[in-house]
Amino acid sequence: MIMTTQDRPPDRDELLAMAYVDDELDGAERSAFESRLAHDERLRQEVSQLRKLEVLARRVAPPEPADLVWAALDRDALHRAGLSTGLLLCGAGVAVVALGVVALVLRASALPLALRIGVVAVVLGAAILYGTLLRARLRTIPHDPYTEVRR
Amino acid sequence: MIVVTTEGVAGHEVLETIGLVRGCSVRSSALHAEVVARGMEQVGGEILEYTKLLAEVREQALDRMVDEARARGADAVVAVRMVTSEVSRGSAEIIAYGTAVKLTPR
């Protein structure tokens, strides 16, 4: 990976990837590189990493005083613990409430069967949908250079 | 690729007008970021999660516009503008557009 520390000079593919990201290849070189990209996963990873770096470098600017305070807060154990605990409790609470609703509906024999099945289907469907979308997002994050943009 | 909001580029003449190029992007923040952002709305100040989200969308829309201009053989995109739309609540949406041109030094 180019973004990791390395002592050796970049190889030809890494130099080509840098030139590609910096828009320095001419038409024929660009086309040739793009056709290789379509079949070479390692090259795609290289370009993705370089694009992240390029997007980040474009945004280099002197930090504002508030940015420094936010950066310090990000390192502050109490702040991080507060955010993590709050989010964890909220998430766990939603899950427990959803499971509780399912349990209540399943036991409520006074409710019509169709309604009970419908409520359980909605809760399960929402959980499956969210899980599937989250999985898809986690797989695309490594190729998304814009997650590095700060402002 | 030169990208400017003006009608022309200093020191260059427009050799050929290629046409309209545009890029758009719609992005939303992750659920945990959204929860934190909603909390920030209550206490005031800059909502960093939304600032970052808007910046991500802006960069992606601009990059897509530039990609289209490059694919059409342009040297520059002039008269660039950005507009927002509203497809869904909780998402940031930006359309960047401009005129792709070929330039020659004056």
PDB file of C-alpha atoms in Angstrom:
ATOM      1  CA  MET A   1       0.000   0.000   0.000  1.00  0.00           C
ATOM      2  CA  ILE A   2       1.315   3.419  -0.865  1.00  0.00           C
ATOM      3  CA  MET A   3      -0.152   5.090   2.203  1.00  0.00           C
ATOM      4  CA  THR A   4       1.836   2.925   4.599  1.00  0.00           C
ATOM      5  CA  THR A   5       5.404   3.813   5.491  1.00  0.00           C
ATOM      6  CA  GLN A   6       7.844   2.142   3.137  1.00  0.00           C
ATOM      7  CA  ASP A   7      11.555   2.451   2.475  1.00  0.00           C
ATOM      8  CA  ARG A   8      11.559   1.163  -1.086  1.00  0.00           C
ATOM      9  CA  PRO A   9      10.864   3.492  -3.989  1.00  0.00           C
ATOM     10  CA  PRO A  10       7.401   3.165  -5.603  1.00  0.00           C
ATOM     11  CA  ASP A  11       7.167   0.567  -8.382  1.00  0.00           C
ATOM     12  CA  ARG A  12       5.886   1.288 -11.896  1.00  0.00           C
ATOM     13  CA  ASP A  13       2.263   0.451 -11.079  1.00  0.00           C
ATOM     14  CA  GLU A  14       2.302   2.731  -8.038  1.00  0.00           C
ATOM     15  CA  LEU A  15       3.783   5.567 -10.107  1.00  0.00           C
ATOM     16  CA  LEU A  16       1.144   5.004 -12.794  1.00  0.00           C
ATOM     17  CA  ALA A  17      -1.603   5.058 -10.149  1.00  0.00           C
ATOM     18  CA  MET A  18      -0.237   8.347  -8.766  1.00  0.00           C
ATOM     19  CA  ALA A  19      -0.131   9.860 -12.252  1.00  0.00           C
ATOM     20  CA  TYR A  20      -3.678   8.616 -12.924  1.00  0.00           C
ATOM     21  CA  VAL A  21      -5.076  10.154  -9.743  1.00  0.00           C
ATOM     22  CA  ASP A  22      -3.200  13.416 -10.427  1.00  0.00           C
ATOM     23  CA  ASP A  23      -4.662  13.487 -13.972  1.00  0.00           C
ATOM     24  CA  GLU A  24      -1.201  13.421 -15.531  1.00  0.00           C
ATOM     25  CA  LEU A  25      -1.705  10.541 -17.999  1.00  0.00           C
ATOM     26  CA  ASP A  26      -2.419  11.362 -21.628  1.00  0.00           C
ATOM     27  CA  GLY A  27      -5.425   9.895 -23.453  1.00  0.00           C
ATOM     28  CA  ALA A  28      -3.860   6.583 -24.565  1.00  0.00           C
ATOM     29  CA  GLU A  29      -2.060   5.966 -21.259  1.00  0.00           C
ATOM     30  CA  ARG A  30      -5.238   6.775 -19.371  1.00  0.00           C
ATOM     31  CA  SER A  31      -7.331   4.363 -21.452  1.00  0.00           C
ATOM     32  CA  ALA A  32      -4.757   1.594 -21.040  1.00  0.00           C
ATOM     33  CA  PHE A  33      -4.611   2.141 -17.297  1.00  0.00           C
ATOM     34  CA  GLU A  34      -8.401   2.184 -16.978  1.00  0.00           C
ATOM     35  CA  SER A  35      -8.727  -1.112 -18.843  1.00  0.00           C
ATOM     36  CA  ARG A  36      -6.193  -2.639 -16.427  1.00  0.00           C
ATOM     37  CA  LEU A  37      -8.136  -1.185 -13.503  1.00  0.00           C
ATOM     38  CA  ALA A  38     -11.227  -3.092 -14.561  1.00  0.00           C
ATOM     39  CA  HIS A  39      -9.442  -6.419 -13.929  1.00  0.00           C
ATOM     40  CA  ASP A  40      -6.849  -5.661 -11.256  1.00  0.00           C
ATOM     41  CA  GLU A  41      -8.181  -5.481  -7.688  1.00  0.00           C
ATOM     42  CA  ARG A  42      -4.787  -4.495  -6.230  1.00  0.00           C
ATOM     43  CA  LEU A  43      -4.543  -1.575  -8.641  1.00  0.00           C
ATOM     44  CA  ARG A  44      -8.077  -0.499  -7.754  1.00  0.00           C
ATOM     45  CA  GLN A  45      -7.164  -0.527  -4.049  1.00  0.00           C
ATOM     46  CA  GLU A  46      -4.076   1.541  -4.860  1.00  0.00           C
ATOM     47  CA  VAL A  47      -6.117   4.140  -6.731  1.00  0.00           C
ATOM     48  CA  SER A  48      -8.757   4.200  -4.000  1.00  0.00           C
ATOM     49  CA  GLN A  49      -6.130   4.871  -1.315  1.00  0.00           C
ATOM     50  CA  LEU A  50      -4.479   7.583  -3.403  1.00  0.00           C
ATOM     51  CA  ARG A  51      -7.826   9.255  -4.080  1.00  0.00           C
ATOM     52  CA  LYS A  52      -8.502   9.374  -0.349  1.00  0.00           C
ATOM     53  CA  LEU A  53      -5.112  11.009   0.134  1.00  0.00           C
ATOM     54  CA  GLU A  54      -5.755  13.432  -2.717  1.00  0.00           C
ATOM     55  CA  VAL A  55      -9.166  14.457  -1.368  1.00  0.00           C
ATOM     56  CA  LEU A  56      -7.620  14.910   2.065  1.00  0.00           C
ATOM     57  CA  ALA A  57      -4.689  16.952   0.733  1.00  0.00           C
ATOM     58  CA  ARG A  58      -7.056  19.224  -1.157  1.00  0.00           C
ATOM     59  CA  ARG A  59      -8.700  20.162   2.122  1.00  0.00           C
ATOM     60  CA  VAL A  60      -5.511  21.133   3.947  1.00  0.00           C
ATOM     61  CA  ALA A  61      -6.104  24.445   5.665  1.00  0.00           C
ATOM     62  CA  PRO A  62      -4.964  26.059   8.885  1.00  0.00           C
ATOM     63  CA  PRO A  63      -7.090  24.682  11.727  1.00  0.00           C
ATOM     64  CA  GLU A  64      -9.594  26.992  13.345  1.00  0.00           C
ATOM     65  CA  PRO A  65      -9.429  27.326  17.137  1.00  0.00           C
ATOM     66  CA  ALA A  66     -12.691  25.376  17.504  1.00  0.00           C
ATOM     67  CA  ASP A  67     -11.195  22.510  15.451  1.00  0.00           C
ATOM     68  CA  LEU A  68      -8.393  22.177  17.955  1.00  0.00           C
ATOM     69  CA  VAL A  69     -10.894  21.996  20.814  1.00  0.00           C
ATOM     70  CA  TRP A  70     -12.940  19.345  18.957  1.00  0.00           C
ATOM     71  CA  ALA A  71      -9.758  17.374  18.234  1.00  0.00           C
ATOM     72  CA  ALA A  72      -8.884  17.500  21.937  1.00  0.00           C
ATOM     73  CA  LEU A  73     -12.417  16.372  22.811  1.00  0.00           C
ATOM     74  CA  ASP A  74     -12.063  13.438  20.403  1.00  0.00           C
ATOM     75  CA  ARG A  75      -9.080  12.316  22.487  1.00  0.00           C
ATOM     76  CA  ASP A  76     -10.810  13.015  25.798  1.00  0.00           C
ATOM     77  CA  ALA A  77     -11.702   9.731  27.526  1.00  0.00           C
ATOM     78  CA  LEU A  78     -14.777  11.145  29.304  1.00  0.00           C
ATOM     79  CA  HIS A  79     -16.178  12.628  26.056  1.00  0.00           C
ATOM     80  CA  ARG A  80     -15.576   9.401  24.111  1.00  0.00           C
ATOM     81  CA  ALA A  81     -16.997   7.252  26.894  1.00  0.00           C
ATOM     82  CA  GLY A  82     -20.085   9.474  27.097  1.00  0.00           C
ATOM     83  CA  LEU A  83     -20.764   9.258  23.360  1.00  0.00           C
ATOM     84  CA  SER A  84     -20.084   5.519  23.149  1.00  0.00           C
ATOM     85  CA  THR A  85     -22.166   4.686  26.209  1.00  0.00           C
ATOM     86  CA  GLY A  86     -25.047   6.889  25.083  1.00  0.00           C
ATOM     87  CA  LEU A  87     -25.112   5.395  21.592  1.00  0.00           C
ATOM     88  CA  LEU A  88     -24.753   1.858  22.919  1.00  0.00           C
ATOM     89  CA  LEU A  89     -27.616   2.290  25.398  1.00  0.00           C
ATOM     90  CA  CYS A  90     -29.844   3.888  22.743  1.00  0.00           C
ATOM     91  CA  GLY A  91     -29.114   1.072  20.260  1.00  0.00           C
ATOM     92  CA  ALA A  92     -29.593  -1.658  22.852  1.00  0.00           C
ATOM     93  CA  GLY A  93     -32.803   0.034  24.036  1.00  0.00           C
ATOM     94  CA  VAL A  94     -34.251   0.084  20.526  1.00  0.00           C
ATOM     95  CA  ALA A  95     -33.370  -3.590  20.061  1.00  0.00           C
ATOM     96  CA  VAL A  96     -34.906  -4.570  23.422  1.00  0.00           C
ATOM     97  CA  VAL A  97     -38.084  -2.576  22.704  1.00  0.00           C
ATOM     98  CA  ALA A  98     -38.377  -4.209  19.267  1.00  0.00           C
ATOM     99  CA  LEU A  99     -37.947  -7.676  20.772  1.00  0.00           C
ATOM    100  CA  GLY A 100     -40.430  -6.787  23.527  1.00  0.00           C
ATOM    101  CA  VAL A 101     -43.005  -5.697  20.957  1.00  0.00           C
ATOM    102  CA  VAL A 102     -42.522  -8.973  19.090  1.00  0.00           C
ATOM    103  CA  ALA A 103     -42.881 -10.989  22.326  1.00  0.00           C
ATOM    104  CA  LEU A 104     -45.992  -9.060  23.395  1.00  0.00           C
ATOM    105  CA  VAL A 105     -47.635  -9.403  20.010  1.00  0.00           C
ATOM    106  CA  LEU A 106     -46.885 -13.123  19.828  1.00  0.00           C
ATOM    107  CA  ARG A 107     -48.502 -13.657  23.253  1.00  0.00           C
ATOM    108  CA  ALA A 108     -51.501 -11.414  22.633  1.00  0.00           C
ATOM    109  CA  SER A 109     -53.935 -14.115  21.611  1.00  0.00           C
ATOM    110  CA  ALA A 110     -56.759 -11.535  21.580  1.00  0.00           C
ATOM    111  CA  LEU A 111     -55.217  -9.927  18.488  1.00  0.00           C
ATOM    112  CA  PRO A 112     -56.095 -11.372  15.075  1.00  0.00           C
ATOM    113  CA  LEU A 113     -53.447 -13.773  13.779  1.00  0.00           C
ATOM    114  CA  ALA A 114     -52.884 -11.678  10.637  1.00  0.00           C
ATOM    115  CA  LEU A 115     -52.089  -8.591  12.733  1.00  0.00           C
ATOM    116  CA  ARG A 116     -49.634 -10.543  14.900  1.00  0.00           C
ATOM    117  CA  ILE A 117     -47.885 -11.955  11.857  1.00  0.00           C
ATOM    118  CA  GLY A 118     -47.815  -8.489  10.283  1.00  0.00           C
ATOM    119  CA  VAL A 119     -46.166  -6.811  13.298  1.00  0.00           C
ATOM    120  CA  VAL A 120     -43.543  -9.543  13.609  1.00  0.00           C
ATOM    121  CA  ALA A 121     -42.860  -9.342   9.870  1.00  0.00           C
ATOM    122  CA  VAL A 122     -42.363  -5.549  10.055  1.00  0.00           C
ATOM    123  CA  VAL A 123     -39.916  -5.795  12.959  1.00  0.00           C
ATOM    124  CA  LEU A 124     -37.965  -8.694  11.441  1.00  0.00           C
ATOM    125  CA  GLY A 125     -38.025  -7.103   7.994  1.00  0.00           C
ATOM    126  CA  ALA A 126     -36.686  -3.815   9.338  1.00  0.00           C
ATOM    127  CA  ALA A 127     -33.885  -5.626  11.180  1.00  0.00           C
ATOM    128  CA  ILE A 128     -32.922  -7.673   8.097  1.00  0.00           C
ATOM    129  CA  LEU A 129     -33.099  -4.596   5.845  1.00  0.00           C
ATOM    130  CA  TYR A 130     -30.939  -2.519   8.184  1.00  0.00           C
ATOM    131  CA  GLY A 131     -28.414  -5.335   8.568  1.00  0.00           C
ATOM    132  CA  THR A 132     -28.167  -5.833   4.807  1.00  0.00           C
ATOM    133  CA  LEU A 133     -27.719  -2.116   4.125  1.00  0.00           C
ATOM    134  CA  LEU A 134     -25.128  -1.828   6.885  1.00  0.00           C
ATOM    135  CA  ARG A 135     -23.208  -4.759   5.394  1.00  0.00           C
ATOM    136  CA  ALA A 136     -23.295  -3.124   1.954  1.00  0.00           C
ATOM    137  CA  ARG A 137     -22.067   0.183   3.370  1.00  0.00           C
ATOM    138  CA  LEU A 138     -19.223  -1.444   5.284  1.00  0.00           C
ATOM    139  CA  ARG A 139     -18.066  -3.076   2.045  1.00  0.00           C
ATOM    140  CA  THR A 140     -18.104   0.189   0.092  1.00  0.00           C
ATOM    141  CA  ILE A 141     -16.414   2.368   2.728  1.00  0.00           C
ATOM    142  CA  PRO A 142     -12.852   1.277   1.760  1.00  0.00           C
ATOM    143  CA  HIS A 143     -13.522   2.564  -1.784  1.00  0.00           C
ATOM    144  CA  ASP A 144     -15.194   5.814  -0.749  1.00  0.00           C
ATOM    145  CA  PRO A 145     -12.609   8.635  -0.765  1.00  0.00           C
ATOM    146  CA  TYR A 146     -15.136  11.193   0.429  1.00  0.00           C
ATOM    147  CA  THR A 147     -15.234   9.806   3.957  1.00  0.00           C
ATOM    148  CA  GLU A 148     -11.909  11.621   4.432  1.00  0.00           C
ATOM    149  CA  VAL A 149     -13.355  15.074   3.636  1.00  0.00           C
ATOM    150  CA  ARG A 150     -13.394  17.289   6.713  1.00  0.00           C
ATOM    151  CA  ARG A 151     -15.213  20.432   5.594  1.00  0.00           C
TER     152      ARG A 151
ATOM    153  CA  MET B   1      -8.547  20.429 -15.073  1.00  0.00           C
ATOM    154  CA  ILE B   2      -9.315  24.105 -14.495  1.00  0.00           C
ATOM    155  CA  VAL B   3     -12.612  24.647 -12.697  1.00  0.00           C
ATOM    156  CA  VAL B   4     -13.787  28.237 -12.315  1.00  0.00           C
ATOM    157  CA  THR B   5     -16.984  30.104 -11.592  1.00  0.00           C
ATOM    158  CA  THR B   6     -16.150  32.848 -14.112  1.00  0.00           C
ATOM    159  CA  GLU B   7     -17.209  32.816 -17.777  1.00  0.00           C
ATOM    160  CA  GLY B   8     -13.602  32.554 -18.962  1.00  0.00           C
ATOM    161  CA  VAL B   9     -10.122  31.667 -17.742  1.00  0.00           C
ATOM    162  CA  ALA B  10      -7.492  34.378 -17.347  1.00  0.00           C
ATOM    163  CA  GLY B  11      -4.717  34.114 -19.960  1.00  0.00           C
ATOM    164  CA  HIS B  12      -6.728  31.731 -22.148  1.00  0.00           C
ATOM    165  CA  GLU B  13      -9.252  31.906 -24.911  1.00  0.00           C
ATOM    166  CA  VAL B  14     -12.112  29.480 -25.341  1.00  0.00           C
ATOM    167  CA  LEU B  15     -11.265  27.444 -28.425  1.00  0.00           C
ATOM    168  CA  GLU B  16     -14.347  25.244 -28.339  1.00  0.00           C
ATOM    169  CA  THR B  17     -17.441  24.997 -26.201  1.00  0.00           C
ATOM    170  CA  ILE B  18     -18.137  21.349 -25.510  1.00  0.00           C
ATOM    171  CA  GLY B  19     -21.319  21.798 -23.527  1.00  0.00           C
ATOM    172  CA  LEU B  20     -22.986  21.279 -20.199  1.00  0.00           C
ATOM    173  CA  VAL B  21     -21.351  18.952 -17.718  1.00  0.00           C
ATOM    174  CA  ARG B  22     -22.758  18.115 -14.347  1.00  0.00           C
ATOM    175  CA  GLY B  23     -22.338  15.888 -11.349  1.00  0.00           C
ATOM    176  CA  CYS B  24     -24.658  15.195  -8.478  1.00  0.00           C
ATOM    177  CA  SER B  25     -24.501  13.372  -5.216  1.00  0.00           C
ATOM    178  CA  VAL B  26     -26.840  12.542  -2.370  1.00  0.00           C
ATOM    179  CA  ARG B  27     -25.360  11.368   0.874  1.00  0.00           C
ATOM    180  CA  SER B  28     -26.578  10.821   4.391  1.00  0.00           C
ATOM    181  CA  SER B  29     -24.781  10.444   7.662  1.00  0.00           C
ATOM    182  CA  ALA B  30     -24.558   7.183   9.559  1.00  0.00           C
ATOM    183  CA  LEU B  31     -27.158   6.549  12.244  1.00  0.00           C
ATOM    184  CA  HIS B  32     -24.761   7.161  15.125  1.00  0.00           C
ATOM    185  CA  ALA B  33     -23.606  10.457  13.552  1.00  0.00           C
ATOM    186  CA  GLU B  34     -27.223  11.459  13.046  1.00  0.00           C
ATOM    187  CA  VAL B  35     -27.990  10.804  16.725  1.00  0.00           C
ATOM    188  CA  VAL B  36     -25.019  12.954  17.787  1.00  0.00           C
ATOM    189  CA  ALA B  37     -26.031  15.693  15.309  1.00  0.00           C
ATOM    190  CA  ARG B  38     -29.571  15.777  16.706  1.00  0.00           C
ATOM    191  CA  GLY B  39     -28.066  16.175  20.151  1.00  0.00           C
ATOM    192  CA  MET B  40     -25.905  19.065  18.908  1.00  0.00           C
ATOM    193  CA  GLU B  41     -29.032  20.779  17.594  1.00  0.00           C
ATOM    194  CA  GLN B  42     -30.233  21.050  21.186  1.00  0.00           C
ATOM    195  CA  VAL B  43     -27.045  22.501  22.642  1.00  0.00           C
ATOM    196  CA  GLY B  44     -26.197  24.901  19.799  1.00  0.00           C
ATOM    197  CA  GLY B  45     -23.027  25.658  17.858  1.00  0.00           C
ATOM    198  CA  GLU B  46     -21.677  24.171  14.655  1.00  0.00           C
ATOM    199  CA  ILE B  47     -22.983  20.693  13.882  1.00  0.00           C
ATOM    200  CA  LEU B  48     -19.760  19.092  12.701  1.00  0.00           C
ATOM    201  CA  GLU B  49     -21.474  15.944  11.444  1.00  0.00           C
ATOM    202  CA  TYR B  50     -23.585  17.984   9.022  1.00  0.00           C
ATOM    203  CA  THR B  51     -20.671  20.224   8.009  1.00  0.00           C
ATOM    204  CA  LYS B  52     -18.688  17.135   7.102  1.00  0.00           C
ATOM    205  CA  LEU B  53     -21.630  15.579   5.287  1.00  0.00           C
ATOM    206  CA  LEU B  54     -22.136  18.691   3.161  1.00  0.00           C
ATOM    207  CA  ALA B  55     -18.425  18.850   2.353  1.00  0.00           C
ATOM    208  CA  GLU B  56     -18.438  15.201   1.260  1.00  0.00           C
ATOM    209  CA  VAL B  57     -21.368  15.802  -1.067  1.00  0.00           C
ATOM    210  CA  ARG B  58     -19.848  18.960  -2.514  1.00  0.00           C
ATOM    211  CA  GLU B  59     -16.545  17.227  -3.307  1.00  0.00           C
ATOM    212  CA  GLN B  60     -18.219  14.187  -4.836  1.00  0.00           C
ATOM    213  CA  ALA B  61     -20.540  16.273  -7.021  1.00  0.00           C
ATOM    214  CA  LEU B  62     -17.630  18.423  -8.232  1.00  0.00           C
ATOM    215  CA  ASP B  63     -15.473  15.369  -8.930  1.00  0.00           C
ATOM    216  CA  ARG B  64     -18.275  13.778 -10.959  1.00  0.00           C
ATOM    217  CA  MET B  65     -18.685  16.961 -12.980  1.00  0.00           C
ATOM    218  CA  VAL B  66     -14.928  17.052 -13.631  1.00  0.00           C
ATOM    219  CA  ASP B  67     -14.956  13.353 -14.593  1.00  0.00           C
ATOM    220  CA  GLU B  68     -17.611  14.057 -17.220  1.00  0.00           C
ATOM    221  CA  ALA B  69     -15.669  17.043 -18.534  1.00  0.00           C
ATOM    222  CA  ARG B  70     -12.506  14.966 -18.747  1.00  0.00           C
ATOM    223  CA  ALA B  71     -14.319  12.168 -20.558  1.00  0.00           C
ATOM    224  CA  ARG B  72     -15.501  14.702 -23.119  1.00  0.00           C
ATOM    225  CA  GLY B  73     -11.975  16.017 -23.699  1.00  0.00           C
ATOM    226  CA  ALA B  74     -12.327  19.367 -21.943  1.00  0.00           C
ATOM    227  CA  ASP B  75      -9.468  21.479 -20.620  1.00  0.00           C
ATOM    228  CA  ALA B  76     -11.650  23.417 -18.206  1.00  0.00           C
ATOM    229  CA  VAL B  77     -15.112  23.840 -16.803  1.00  0.00           C
ATOM    230  CA  VAL B  78     -16.276  27.456 -16.660  1.00  0.00           C
ATOM    231  CA  ALA B  79     -19.309  29.138 -15.097  1.00  0.00           C
ATOM    232  CA  VAL B  80     -19.512  26.442 -12.458  1.00  0.00           C
ATOM    233  CA  ARG B  81     -22.489  26.617 -10.126  1.00  0.00           C
ATOM    234  CA  MET B  82     -23.770  24.435  -7.331  1.00  0.00           C
ATOM    235  CA  VAL B  83     -27.385  24.006  -6.346  1.00  0.00           C
ATOM    236  CA  THR B  84     -29.062  21.991  -3.672  1.00  0.00           C
ATOM    237  CA  SER B  85     -32.184  19.925  -4.036  1.00  0.00           C
ATOM    238  CA  GLU B  86     -34.328  18.001  -1.615  1.00  0.00           C
ATOM    239  CA  VAL B  87     -34.932  14.381  -2.438  1.00  0.00           C
ATOM    240  CA  SER B  88     -35.136  13.152   1.112  1.00  0.00           C
ATOM    241  CA  ARG B  89     -34.978  14.627   4.577  1.00  0.00           C
ATOM    242  CA  GLY B  90     -31.799  13.894   6.463  1.00  0.00           C
ATOM    243  CA  SER B  91     -29.715  13.748   3.276  1.00  0.00           C
ATOM    244  CA  ALA B  92     -27.426  16.347   1.736  1.00  0.00           C
ATOM    245  CA  GLU B  93     -27.862  16.779  -2.009  1.00  0.00           C
ATOM    246  CA  ILE B  94     -25.812  18.927  -4.355  1.00  0.00           C
ATOM    247  CA  ILE B  95     -25.772  19.291  -8.126  1.00  0.00           C
ATOM    248  CA  ALA B  96     -22.644  20.886  -9.600  1.00  0.00           C
ATOM    249  CA  TYR B  97     -22.785  22.038 -13.195  1.00  0.00           C
ATOM    250  CA  GLY B  98     -20.836  24.150 -15.631  1.00  0.00           C
ATOM    251  CA  THR B  99     -19.748  24.487 -19.228  1.00  0.00           C
ATOM    252  CA  ALA B 100     -16.927  22.272 -20.472  1.00  0.00           C
ATOM    253  CA  VAL B 101     -14.554  24.051 -22.840  1.00  0.00           C
ATOM    254  CA  LYS B 102     -11.295  23.588 -24.707  1.00  0.00           C
ATOM    255  CA  LEU B 103      -8.789  26.369 -24.096  1.00  0.00           C
ATOM    256  CA  THR B 104      -5.865  27.862 -25.938  1.00  0.00           C
ATOM    257  CA  PRO B 105      -3.286  30.185 -24.362  1.00  0.00           C
ATOM    258  CA  ARG B 106      -3.864  33.812 -25.286  1.00  0.00           C
TER     259      ARG B 106
END
